[in-house]
PDB file of C-alpha atoms in Angstrom:
ATOM      1  CA  UNK A   1       0.704  30.989  48.241  1.00  0.00           C
ATOM      2  CA  UNK A   2      -2.359  32.001  46.288  1.00  0.00           C
ATOM      3  CA  UNK A   3      -0.220  33.995  43.846  1.00  0.00           C
ATOM      4  CA  UNK A   4       2.042  30.974  43.207  1.00  0.00           C
ATOM      5  CA  UNK A   5      -0.918  28.752  42.419  1.00  0.00           C
ATOM      6  CA  UNK A   6      -2.395  31.386  40.132  1.00  0.00           C
ATOM      7  CA  UNK A   7       0.931  31.893  38.355  1.00  0.00           C
ATOM      8  CA  UNK A   8       1.456  28.171  37.937  1.00  0.00           C
ATOM      9  CA  UNK A   9      -2.055  27.720  36.563  1.00  0.00           C
ATOM     10  CA  UNK A  10      -1.554  30.592  34.133  1.00  0.00           C
ATOM     11  CA  UNK A  11       1.764  29.183  32.930  1.00  0.00           C
ATOM     12  CA  UNK A  12       0.213  25.751  32.464  1.00  0.00           C
ATOM     13  CA  UNK A  13      -2.707  27.258  30.580  1.00  0.00           C
ATOM     14  CA  UNK A  14      -0.412  29.147  28.243  1.00  0.00           C
ATOM     15  CA  UNK A  15       1.643  26.010  27.664  1.00  0.00           C
ATOM     16  CA  UNK A  16      -1.392  23.891  26.862  1.00  0.00           C
ATOM     17  CA  UNK A  17      -2.876  26.486  24.512  1.00  0.00           C
ATOM     18  CA  UNK A  18       0.443  26.750  22.682  1.00  0.00           C
ATOM     19  CA  UNK A  19       0.425  23.046  21.806  1.00  0.00           C
ATOM     20  CA  UNK A  20      -0.650  22.135  18.259  1.00  0.00           C
ATOM     21  CA  UNK A  21      -4.370  21.384  17.958  1.00  0.00           C
ATOM     22  CA  UNK A  22      -3.980  17.793  16.839  1.00  0.00           C
ATOM     23  CA  UNK A  23      -7.438  16.361  17.299  1.00  0.00           C
ATOM     24  CA  UNK A  24     -10.313  15.108  15.206  1.00  0.00           C
ATOM     25  CA  UNK A  25      -9.853  17.967  12.735  1.00  0.00           C
ATOM     26  CA  UNK A  26      -6.215  17.068  12.048  1.00  0.00           C
ATOM     27  CA  UNK A  27      -5.358  16.227   8.459  1.00  0.00           C
ATOM     28  CA  UNK A  28      -2.910  13.422   7.814  1.00  0.00           C
ATOM     29  CA  UNK A  29      -1.035  13.302   4.528  1.00  0.00           C
ATOM     30  CA  UNK A  30       0.986  10.286   3.431  1.00  0.00           C
ATOM     31  CA  UNK A  31       3.310  10.991   0.512  1.00  0.00           C
ATOM     32  CA  UNK A  32       1.337  14.151  -0.185  1.00  0.00           C
ATOM     33  CA  UNK A  33      -2.091  12.486  -0.258  1.00  0.00           C
ATOM     34  CA  UNK A  34      -4.658  13.364   2.410  1.00  0.00           C
ATOM     35  CA  UNK A  35      -5.950  10.123   3.894  1.00  0.00           C
ATOM     36  CA  UNK A  36      -9.297   9.619   5.564  1.00  0.00           C
ATOM     37  CA  UNK A  37     -10.865   6.957   7.697  1.00  0.00           C
ATOM     38  CA  UNK A  38     -14.254   6.056   9.095  1.00  0.00           C
ATOM     39  CA  UNK A  39     -12.700   6.825  12.501  1.00  0.00           C
ATOM     40  CA  UNK A  40     -11.072  10.216  13.121  1.00  0.00           C
ATOM     41  CA  UNK A  41      -7.561  10.698  14.553  1.00  0.00           C
ATOM     42  CA  UNK A  42      -7.442  11.515  18.250  1.00  0.00           C
ATOM     43  CA  UNK A  43      -4.947  13.037  20.671  1.00  0.00           C
ATOM     44  CA  UNK A  44      -3.778  11.204  23.791  1.00  0.00           C
ATOM     45  CA  UNK A  45      -1.002  12.573  26.011  1.00  0.00           C
ATOM     46  CA  UNK A  46      -0.177  15.000  23.189  1.00  0.00           C
ATOM     47  CA  UNK A  47       0.352  12.080  20.799  1.00  0.00           C
ATOM     48  CA  UNK A  48      -1.637  11.637  17.599  1.00  0.00           C
ATOM     49  CA  UNK A  49      -3.477   8.329  17.629  1.00  0.00           C
ATOM     50  CA  UNK A  50      -4.747   7.001  14.315  1.00  0.00           C
ATOM     51  CA  UNK A  51      -6.896   4.033  13.297  1.00  0.00           C
ATOM     52  CA  UNK A  52      -4.700   1.046  12.527  1.00  0.00           C
ATOM     53  CA  UNK A  53      -6.160   0.742   9.002  1.00  0.00           C
ATOM     54  CA  UNK A  54      -4.439   3.987   7.962  1.00  0.00           C
ATOM     55  CA  UNK A  55      -1.083   2.454   8.840  1.00  0.00           C
ATOM     56  CA  UNK A  56      -1.757  -0.992   7.420  1.00  0.00           C
ATOM     57  CA  UNK A  57      -3.041   0.149   4.056  1.00  0.00           C
ATOM     58  CA  UNK A  58      -1.149   3.326   3.294  1.00  0.00           C
ATOM     59  CA  UNK A  59       2.254   2.404   4.727  1.00  0.00           C
ATOM     60  CA  UNK A  60       2.219  -0.991   3.036  1.00  0.00           C
ATOM     61  CA  UNK A  61       1.915  -3.054   6.229  1.00  0.00           C
ATOM     62  CA  UNK A  62      -0.339  -6.067   6.677  1.00  0.00           C
ATOM     63  CA  UNK A  63      -2.273  -6.584   9.900  1.00  0.00           C
ATOM     64  CA  UNK A  64      -3.001  -9.848  11.664  1.00  0.00           C
ATOM     65  CA  UNK A  65      -4.916 -10.265  14.923  1.00  0.00           C
ATOM     66  CA  UNK A  66      -4.199 -13.267  17.155  1.00  0.00           C
ATOM     67  CA  UNK A  67      -5.141 -13.656  20.836  1.00  0.00           C
ATOM     68  CA  UNK A  68      -5.596  -9.904  21.332  1.00  0.00           C
ATOM     69  CA  UNK A  69      -2.160  -9.231  19.845  1.00  0.00           C
ATOM     70  CA  UNK A  70      -1.618  -7.338  16.607  1.00  0.00           C
ATOM     71  CA  UNK A  71       1.198  -8.148  14.187  1.00  0.00           C
ATOM     72  CA  UNK A  72       2.184  -5.672  11.488  1.00  0.00           C
ATOM     73  CA  UNK A  73       4.333  -7.076   8.693  1.00  0.00           C
ATOM     74  CA  UNK A  74       6.040  -5.353   5.802  1.00  0.00           C
ATOM     75  CA  UNK A  75       8.565  -7.268   3.746  1.00  0.00           C
ATOM     76  CA  UNK A  76      11.002  -8.713   6.335  1.00  0.00           C
ATOM     77  CA  UNK A  77       9.891  -6.434   9.174  1.00  0.00           C
ATOM     78  CA  UNK A  78       7.467  -7.588  11.859  1.00  0.00           C
ATOM     79  CA  UNK A  79       6.078  -5.440  14.666  1.00  0.00           C
ATOM     80  CA  UNK A  80       3.907  -6.843  17.440  1.00  0.00           C
ATOM     81  CA  UNK A  81       1.849  -4.784  19.887  1.00  0.00           C
ATOM     82  CA  UNK A  82      -1.132  -5.114  22.184  1.00  0.00           C
ATOM     83  CA  UNK A  83      -3.970  -2.803  23.195  1.00  0.00           C
ATOM     84  CA  UNK A  84      -3.415  -1.061  26.546  1.00  0.00           C
ATOM     85  CA  UNK A  85       0.301  -1.857  26.596  1.00  0.00           C
ATOM     86  CA  UNK A  86       3.272   0.399  25.857  1.00  0.00           C
ATOM     87  CA  UNK A  87       5.459  -2.618  25.078  1.00  0.00           C
ATOM     88  CA  UNK A  88       6.108  -3.572  21.459  1.00  0.00           C
ATOM     89  CA  UNK A  89       8.414  -5.993  19.678  1.00  0.00           C
ATOM     90  CA  UNK A  90      10.150  -5.275  16.385  1.00  0.00           C
ATOM     91  CA  UNK A  91      11.906  -8.279  14.854  1.00  0.00           C
ATOM     92  CA  UNK A  92      12.476  -9.758  18.357  1.00  0.00           C
ATOM     93  CA  UNK A  93      13.718  -6.399  19.729  1.00  0.00           C
ATOM     94  CA  UNK A  94      11.741  -4.997  22.679  1.00  0.00           C
ATOM     95  CA  UNK A  95      10.546  -1.406  22.270  1.00  0.00           C
ATOM     96  CA  UNK A  96       8.580   1.050  24.410  1.00  0.00           C
ATOM     97  CA  UNK A  97       5.937   3.459  23.181  1.00  0.00           C
ATOM     98  CA  UNK A  98       5.111   6.784  24.824  1.00  0.00           C
ATOM     99  CA  UNK A  99       1.409   5.996  24.880  1.00  0.00           C
ATOM    100  CA  UNK A 100      -0.631   2.811  24.878  1.00  0.00           C
ATOM    101  CA  UNK A 101      -2.653   1.712  21.833  1.00  0.00           C
ATOM    102  CA  UNK A 102      -6.336   1.283  22.620  1.00  0.00           C
ATOM    103  CA  UNK A 103      -9.572   0.006  21.111  1.00  0.00           C
ATOM    104  CA  UNK A 104     -12.512   2.339  20.596  1.00  0.00           C
ATOM    105  CA  UNK A 105     -15.703   1.598  18.670  1.00  0.00           C
ATOM    106  CA  UNK A 106     -14.159  -1.630  17.361  1.00  0.00           C
ATOM    107  CA  UNK A 107     -11.183   0.308  15.965  1.00  0.00           C
ATOM    108  CA  UNK A 108      -7.653   0.033  17.282  1.00  0.00           C
ATOM    109  CA  UNK A 109      -5.839   3.344  17.645  1.00  0.00           C
ATOM    110  CA  UNK A 110      -2.058   3.435  17.527  1.00  0.00           C
ATOM    111  CA  UNK A 111       0.517   6.241  17.966  1.00  0.00           C
ATOM    112  CA  UNK A 112       1.213   7.572  14.495  1.00  0.00           C
ATOM    113  CA  UNK A 113       4.817   8.673  15.030  1.00  0.00           C
ATOM    114  CA  UNK A 114       5.905   5.392  16.610  1.00  0.00           C
ATOM    115  CA  UNK A 115       4.410   3.219  13.866  1.00  0.00           C
ATOM    116  CA  UNK A 116       5.505   5.492  11.014  1.00  0.00           C
ATOM    117  CA  UNK A 117       9.092   5.842  12.222  1.00  0.00           C
ATOM    118  CA  UNK A 118       9.299   2.128  13.031  1.00  0.00           C
ATOM    119  CA  UNK A 119       8.622   1.472   9.346  1.00  0.00           C
ATOM    120  CA  UNK A 120      11.263   3.998   8.288  1.00  0.00           C
ATOM    121  CA  UNK A 121       8.976   6.938   7.535  1.00  0.00           C
ATOM    122  CA  UNK A 122       9.493  10.597   8.380  1.00  0.00           C
ATOM    123  CA  UNK A 123       6.825  12.512  10.298  1.00  0.00           C
ATOM    124  CA  UNK A 124       6.458  16.309  10.249  1.00  0.00           C
ATOM    125  CA  UNK A 125       3.902  18.734  11.666  1.00  0.00           C
ATOM    126  CA  UNK A 126       2.655  22.003  10.179  1.00  0.00           C
ATOM    127  CA  UNK A 127      -0.348  23.627  11.811  1.00  0.00           C
ATOM    128  CA  UNK A 128      -3.087  21.008  11.965  1.00  0.00           C
ATOM    129  CA  UNK A 129      -1.518  18.940   9.158  1.00  0.00           C
ATOM    130  CA  UNK A 130       0.645  15.913   9.841  1.00  0.00           C
ATOM    131  CA  UNK A 131       2.741  14.675   6.941  1.00  0.00           C
ATOM    132  CA  UNK A 132       4.227  11.207   6.675  1.00  0.00           C
ATOM    133  CA  UNK A 133       6.838  10.657   3.989  1.00  0.00           C
ATOM    134  CA  UNK A 134       7.916   7.173   2.965  1.00  0.00           C
ATOM    135  CA  UNK A 135      11.044   6.224   1.060  1.00  0.00           C
ATOM    136  CA  UNK A 136      10.548   5.970  -2.725  1.00  0.00           C
ATOM    137  CA  UNK A 137      10.968   2.665  -4.507  1.00  0.00           C
ATOM    138  CA  UNK A 138      14.204   2.529  -6.511  1.00  0.00           C
ATOM    139  CA  UNK A 139      14.623   0.116  -9.418  1.00  0.00           C
ATOM    140  CA  UNK A 140      18.247  -0.284 -10.481  1.00  0.00           C
ATOM    141  CA  UNK A 141      19.022   3.032  -8.808  1.00  0.00           C
ATOM    142  CA  UNK A 142      16.170   4.970 -10.441  1.00  0.00           C
ATOM    143  CA  UNK A 143      13.482   6.370  -8.142  1.00  0.00           C
ATOM    144  CA  UNK A 144       9.893   5.528  -9.033  1.00  0.00           C
ATOM    145  CA  UNK A 145       7.449   8.440  -9.067  1.00  0.00           C
ATOM    146  CA  UNK A 146       4.250   6.681 -10.119  1.00  0.00           C
ATOM    147  CA  UNK A 147       2.849   3.307 -11.107  1.00  0.00           C
ATOM    148  CA  UNK A 148       0.772   3.384 -14.281  1.00  0.00           C
ATOM    149  CA  UNK A 149      -1.794   0.685 -14.892  1.00  0.00           C
ATOM    150  CA  UNK A 150      -3.542   0.156 -18.211  1.00  0.00           C
ATOM    151  CA  UNK A 151      -6.337  -2.274 -18.907  1.00  0.00           C
ATOM    152  CA  UNK A 152      -8.815  -2.690 -21.709  1.00  0.00           C
ATOM    153  CA  UNK A 153     -12.370  -3.865 -21.991  1.00  0.00           C
ATOM    154  CA  UNK A 154     -14.638  -4.794 -24.876  1.00  0.00           C
ATOM    155  CA  UNK A 155     -15.530  -1.170 -25.461  1.00  0.00           C
ATOM    156  CA  UNK A 156     -12.610   1.061 -24.512  1.00  0.00           C
ATOM    157  CA  UNK A 157      -9.883   1.092 -21.898  1.00  0.00           C
ATOM    158  CA  UNK A 158      -8.478   2.850 -18.852  1.00  0.00           C
ATOM    159  CA  UNK A 159      -5.072   4.326 -18.039  1.00  0.00           C
ATOM    160  CA  UNK A 160      -4.587   5.294 -14.398  1.00  0.00           C
ATOM    161  CA  UNK A 161      -1.702   6.086 -12.069  1.00  0.00           C
ATOM    162  CA  UNK A 162      -1.118   5.001  -8.492  1.00  0.00           C
ATOM    163  CA  UNK A 163       0.838   7.339  -6.217  1.00  0.00           C
ATOM    164  CA  UNK A 164       2.204   6.493  -2.778  1.00  0.00           C
ATOM    165  CA  UNK A 165       5.624   4.923  -2.313  1.00  0.00           C
ATOM    166  CA  UNK A 166       4.292   2.121  -0.129  1.00  0.00           C
ATOM    167  CA  UNK A 167       1.914   0.985  -2.880  1.00  0.00           C
ATOM    168  CA  UNK A 168       4.722   1.044  -5.461  1.00  0.00           C
ATOM    169  CA  UNK A 169       6.940  -1.050  -3.215  1.00  0.00           C
ATOM    170  CA  UNK A 170       4.242  -3.564  -2.286  1.00  0.00           C
ATOM    171  CA  UNK A 171       3.139  -4.140  -5.886  1.00  0.00           C
ATOM    172  CA  UNK A 172       6.707  -4.352  -7.177  1.00  0.00           C
ATOM    173  CA  UNK A 173       7.542  -6.994  -4.573  1.00  0.00           C
ATOM    174  CA  UNK A 174       4.456  -8.982  -5.581  1.00  0.00           C
ATOM    175  CA  UNK A 175       5.804  -9.076  -9.120  1.00  0.00           C
ATOM    176  CA  UNK A 176       9.365 -10.009  -8.222  1.00  0.00           C
ATOM    177  CA  UNK A 177       8.643 -12.422  -5.368  1.00  0.00           C
ATOM    178  CA  UNK A 178       5.986 -14.410  -7.248  1.00  0.00           C
ATOM    179  CA  UNK A 179       7.861 -14.641 -10.527  1.00  0.00           C
ATOM    180  CA  UNK A 180       8.426 -18.309 -11.265  1.00  0.00           C
ATOM    181  CA  UNK A 181      10.564 -20.163 -13.767  1.00  0.00           C
ATOM    182  CA  UNK A 182      11.175 -18.797 -17.238  1.00  0.00           C
ATOM    183  CA  UNK A 183       8.549 -19.801 -19.790  1.00  0.00           C
ATOM    184  CA  UNK A 184       7.977 -19.693 -23.505  1.00  0.00           C
ATOM    185  CA  UNK A 185       5.629 -17.111 -24.936  1.00  0.00           C
ATOM    186  CA  UNK A 186       2.154 -18.616 -25.400  1.00  0.00           C
ATOM    187  CA  UNK A 187       0.963 -19.318 -28.915  1.00  0.00           C
ATOM    188  CA  UNK A 188      -1.942 -16.899 -28.534  1.00  0.00           C
ATOM    189  CA  UNK A 189      -1.976 -13.832 -26.311  1.00  0.00           C
ATOM    190  CA  UNK A 190      -3.609 -10.428 -26.691  1.00  0.00           C
ATOM    191  CA  UNK A 191      -5.716  -7.799 -24.983  1.00  0.00           C
ATOM    192  CA  UNK A 192      -8.796  -9.397 -26.497  1.00  0.00           C
ATOM    193  CA  UNK A 193      -9.484 -13.018 -25.655  1.00  0.00           C
ATOM    194  CA  UNK A 194      -9.248 -15.556 -28.485  1.00  0.00           C
ATOM    195  CA  UNK A 195     -12.307 -17.709 -27.853  1.00  0.00           C
ATOM    196  CA  UNK A 196     -11.507 -20.061 -30.727  1.00  0.00           C
ATOM    197  CA  UNK A 197      -8.088 -21.355 -29.604  1.00  0.00           C
ATOM    198  CA  UNK A 198      -7.545 -23.445 -26.438  1.00  0.00           C
ATOM    199  CA  UNK A 199      -4.529 -22.244 -24.475  1.00  0.00           C
ATOM    200  CA  UNK A 200      -5.105 -18.605 -25.355  1.00  0.00           C
ATOM    201  CA  UNK A 201      -4.156 -15.903 -22.875  1.00  0.00           C
ATOM    202  CA  UNK A 202      -5.751 -12.518 -22.409  1.00  0.00           C
ATOM    203  CA  UNK A 203      -3.922  -9.527 -21.001  1.00  0.00           C
ATOM    204  CA  UNK A 204      -5.283  -8.510 -17.601  1.00  0.00           C
ATOM    205  CA  UNK A 205      -3.301  -5.320 -17.305  1.00  0.00           C
ATOM    206  CA  UNK A 206      -0.039  -3.576 -18.066  1.00  0.00           C
ATOM    207  CA  UNK A 207       2.013  -2.005 -15.264  1.00  0.00           C
ATOM    208  CA  UNK A 208       4.682   0.631 -15.852  1.00  0.00           C
ATOM    209  CA  UNK A 209       6.844   1.912 -13.013  1.00  0.00           C
ATOM    210  CA  UNK A 210       7.548   5.507 -14.056  1.00  0.00           C
ATOM    211  CA  UNK A 211      10.417   7.814 -13.122  1.00  0.00           C
ATOM    212  CA  UNK A 212      10.062  11.526 -12.357  1.00  0.00           C
ATOM    213  CA  UNK A 213       9.989  12.369 -16.071  1.00  0.00           C
ATOM    214  CA  UNK A 214       7.265   9.842 -16.820  1.00  0.00           C
ATOM    215  CA  UNK A 215       9.568   7.310 -18.474  1.00  0.00           C
ATOM    216  CA  UNK A 216       9.050   3.616 -17.829  1.00  0.00           C
ATOM    217  CA  UNK A 217      11.727   2.132 -15.568  1.00  0.00           C
ATOM    218  CA  UNK A 218      10.154  -1.327 -15.503  1.00  0.00           C
ATOM    219  CA  UNK A 219       7.111  -2.811 -17.187  1.00  0.00           C
ATOM    220  CA  UNK A 220       5.222  -5.982 -16.340  1.00  0.00           C
ATOM    221  CA  UNK A 221       2.271  -7.447 -18.263  1.00  0.00           C
ATOM    222  CA  UNK A 222      -0.072  -9.900 -16.567  1.00  0.00           C
ATOM    223  CA  UNK A 223      -1.815 -12.623 -18.563  1.00  0.00           C
ATOM    224  CA  UNK A 224      -4.451 -15.142 -17.537  1.00  0.00           C
ATOM    225  CA  UNK A 225      -5.485 -18.351 -19.245  1.00  0.00           C
ATOM    226  CA  UNK A 226      -8.834 -18.117 -20.995  1.00  0.00           C
ATOM    227  CA  UNK A 227     -11.068 -20.673 -19.302  1.00  0.00           C
ATOM    228  CA  UNK A 228     -13.710 -20.853 -22.022  1.00  0.00           C
ATOM    229  CA  UNK A 229     -12.885 -24.441 -23.004  1.00  0.00           C
ATOM    230  CA  UNK A 230     -13.351 -27.919 -21.473  1.00  0.00           C
ATOM    231  CA  UNK A 231     -10.807 -28.575 -18.713  1.00  0.00           C
ATOM    232  CA  UNK A 232      -9.184 -31.452 -20.618  1.00  0.00           C
ATOM    233  CA  UNK A 233      -8.188 -29.032 -23.368  1.00  0.00           C
ATOM    234  CA  UNK A 234      -6.435 -26.772 -20.848  1.00  0.00           C
ATOM    235  CA  UNK A 235      -4.253 -29.374 -19.138  1.00  0.00           C
ATOM    236  CA  UNK A 236      -0.635 -28.311 -18.996  1.00  0.00           C
ATOM    237  CA  UNK A 237      -1.376 -24.617 -19.420  1.00  0.00           C
ATOM    238  CA  UNK A 238      -0.463 -22.445 -16.391  1.00  0.00           C
ATOM    239  CA  UNK A 239      -3.258 -20.268 -15.018  1.00  0.00           C
ATOM    240  CA  UNK A 240      -1.173 -17.086 -15.106  1.00  0.00           C
ATOM    241  CA  UNK A 241       1.879 -15.784 -16.944  1.00  0.00           C
ATOM    242  CA  UNK A 242       4.050 -12.739 -16.400  1.00  0.00           C
ATOM    243  CA  UNK A 243       5.723 -10.928 -19.248  1.00  0.00           C
ATOM    244  CA  UNK A 244       8.669  -8.788 -18.188  1.00  0.00           C
ATOM    245  CA  UNK A 245       8.356  -6.386 -21.106  1.00  0.00           C
ATOM    246  CA  UNK A 246      11.552  -4.565 -20.156  1.00  0.00           C
ATOM    247  CA  UNK A 247      13.552  -7.779 -20.594  1.00  0.00           C
ATOM    248  CA  UNK A 248      11.120  -9.326 -23.107  1.00  0.00           C
ATOM    249  CA  UNK A 249      11.046 -12.487 -20.995  1.00  0.00           C
ATOM    250  CA  UNK A 250       8.089 -14.653 -19.960  1.00  0.00           C
ATOM    251  CA  UNK A 251       7.706 -16.274 -16.535  1.00  0.00           C
ATOM    252  CA  UNK A 252       5.287 -18.513 -14.743  1.00  0.00           C
ATOM    253  CA  UNK A 253       3.295 -16.498 -12.240  1.00  0.00           C
ATOM    254  CA  UNK A 254       1.167 -16.976  -9.148  1.00  0.00           C
ATOM    255  CA  UNK A 255      -2.540 -16.547  -9.857  1.00  0.00           C
ATOM    256  CA  UNK A 256      -3.112 -15.493  -6.237  1.00  0.00           C
ATOM    257  CA  UNK A 257      -0.565 -12.689  -6.722  1.00  0.00           C
ATOM    258  CA  UNK A 258      -2.585 -11.440  -9.705  1.00  0.00           C
ATOM    259  CA  UNK A 259      -5.557 -10.997  -7.395  1.00  0.00           C
ATOM    260  CA  UNK A 260      -3.418  -9.388  -4.674  1.00  0.00           C
ATOM    261  CA  UNK A 261      -2.083  -6.793  -7.121  1.00  0.00           C
ATOM    262  CA  UNK A 262      -5.619  -5.947  -8.215  1.00  0.00           C
ATOM    263  CA  UNK A 263      -6.700  -5.616  -4.581  1.00  0.00           C
ATOM    264  CA  UNK A 264      -3.839  -3.211  -3.843  1.00  0.00           C
ATOM    265  CA  UNK A 265      -4.831  -1.021  -6.780  1.00  0.00           C
ATOM    266  CA  UNK A 266      -8.426  -1.024  -5.514  1.00  0.00           C
ATOM    267  CA  UNK A 267      -7.224  -0.083  -2.030  1.00  0.00           C
ATOM    268  CA  UNK A 268      -5.125   2.757  -3.453  1.00  0.00           C
ATOM    269  CA  UNK A 269      -8.192   4.028  -5.302  1.00  0.00           C
ATOM    270  CA  UNK A 270     -10.348   3.875  -2.174  1.00  0.00           C
ATOM    271  CA  UNK A 271      -7.781   5.847  -0.183  1.00  0.00           C
ATOM    272  CA  UNK A 272      -7.225   8.574  -2.759  1.00  0.00           C
ATOM    273  CA  UNK A 273      -3.906   7.339  -4.188  1.00  0.00           C
ATOM    274  CA  UNK A 274      -5.203   6.686  -7.723  1.00  0.00           C
ATOM    275  CA  UNK A 275      -5.770   9.134 -10.567  1.00  0.00           C
ATOM    276  CA  UNK A 276      -7.488   8.237 -13.849  1.00  0.00           C
ATOM    277  CA  UNK A 277      -5.532   9.590 -16.837  1.00  0.00           C
ATOM    278  CA  UNK A 278      -7.629   8.212 -19.706  1.00  0.00           C
ATOM    279  CA  UNK A 279     -11.018   6.491 -19.680  1.00  0.00           C
ATOM    280  CA  UNK A 280     -12.555   5.524 -23.009  1.00  0.00           C
ATOM    281  CA  UNK A 281     -14.913   2.876 -21.678  1.00  0.00           C
ATOM    282  CA  UNK A 282     -18.405   3.378 -23.071  1.00  0.00           C
TER     283      UNK A 282
END
């Protein structure tokens, strides 16, 4: 009997030591970019648990807390889950997770594979590295490799590129879903603000969705109304305009979407998904 127990223990030990060492030292890469968080990944029941922020920001999902329930939304997909419960709901379909999400140090940890695959991503393991690959954005059948943003200041300008398929998709949808009615080109518009003409527009930024060869598949320019004049002189002028440079067509645009696009670029930069190509600001 003693030999059986010893043999069983030895077999169990060998099995456990042969499992991948997915713990706090694990590296998680999303679309080739190593992501980090103020809370480290953990292992529970041989499942990698990650802080929810990694999923929400770098897979393009938004997070909303309500009555101890978390809702993740991305485009038309909605996933609801609760701490300490294996039950989840995806677009009204009941699902079961292998391990329960939990809260630790005011951070919610969720099973990486379940969340990633629920949002259509592929998960692979190699040593202590976990890679998550998302589907690339395709515009008229052409896959987008990078999003290039250019903006200018009084003294110089910046050209930078955002990687990460989820960021490309989220920003592209902000452009297309907030595009309003067609509009005429404003009388005055430029990179530099015209402080002498009411109704002038200044160019916030230029966005090029680039293919694998670096060619622009789609380009959008964002313009904002210069508010350097009395309000009565600005009546009838929309706060924001979108120029579809690919089509050479102007549209009314949502000013809140302008801010959301800027916030996504900032988030991409914070998480390592942004690379500065040119910076001439002095």
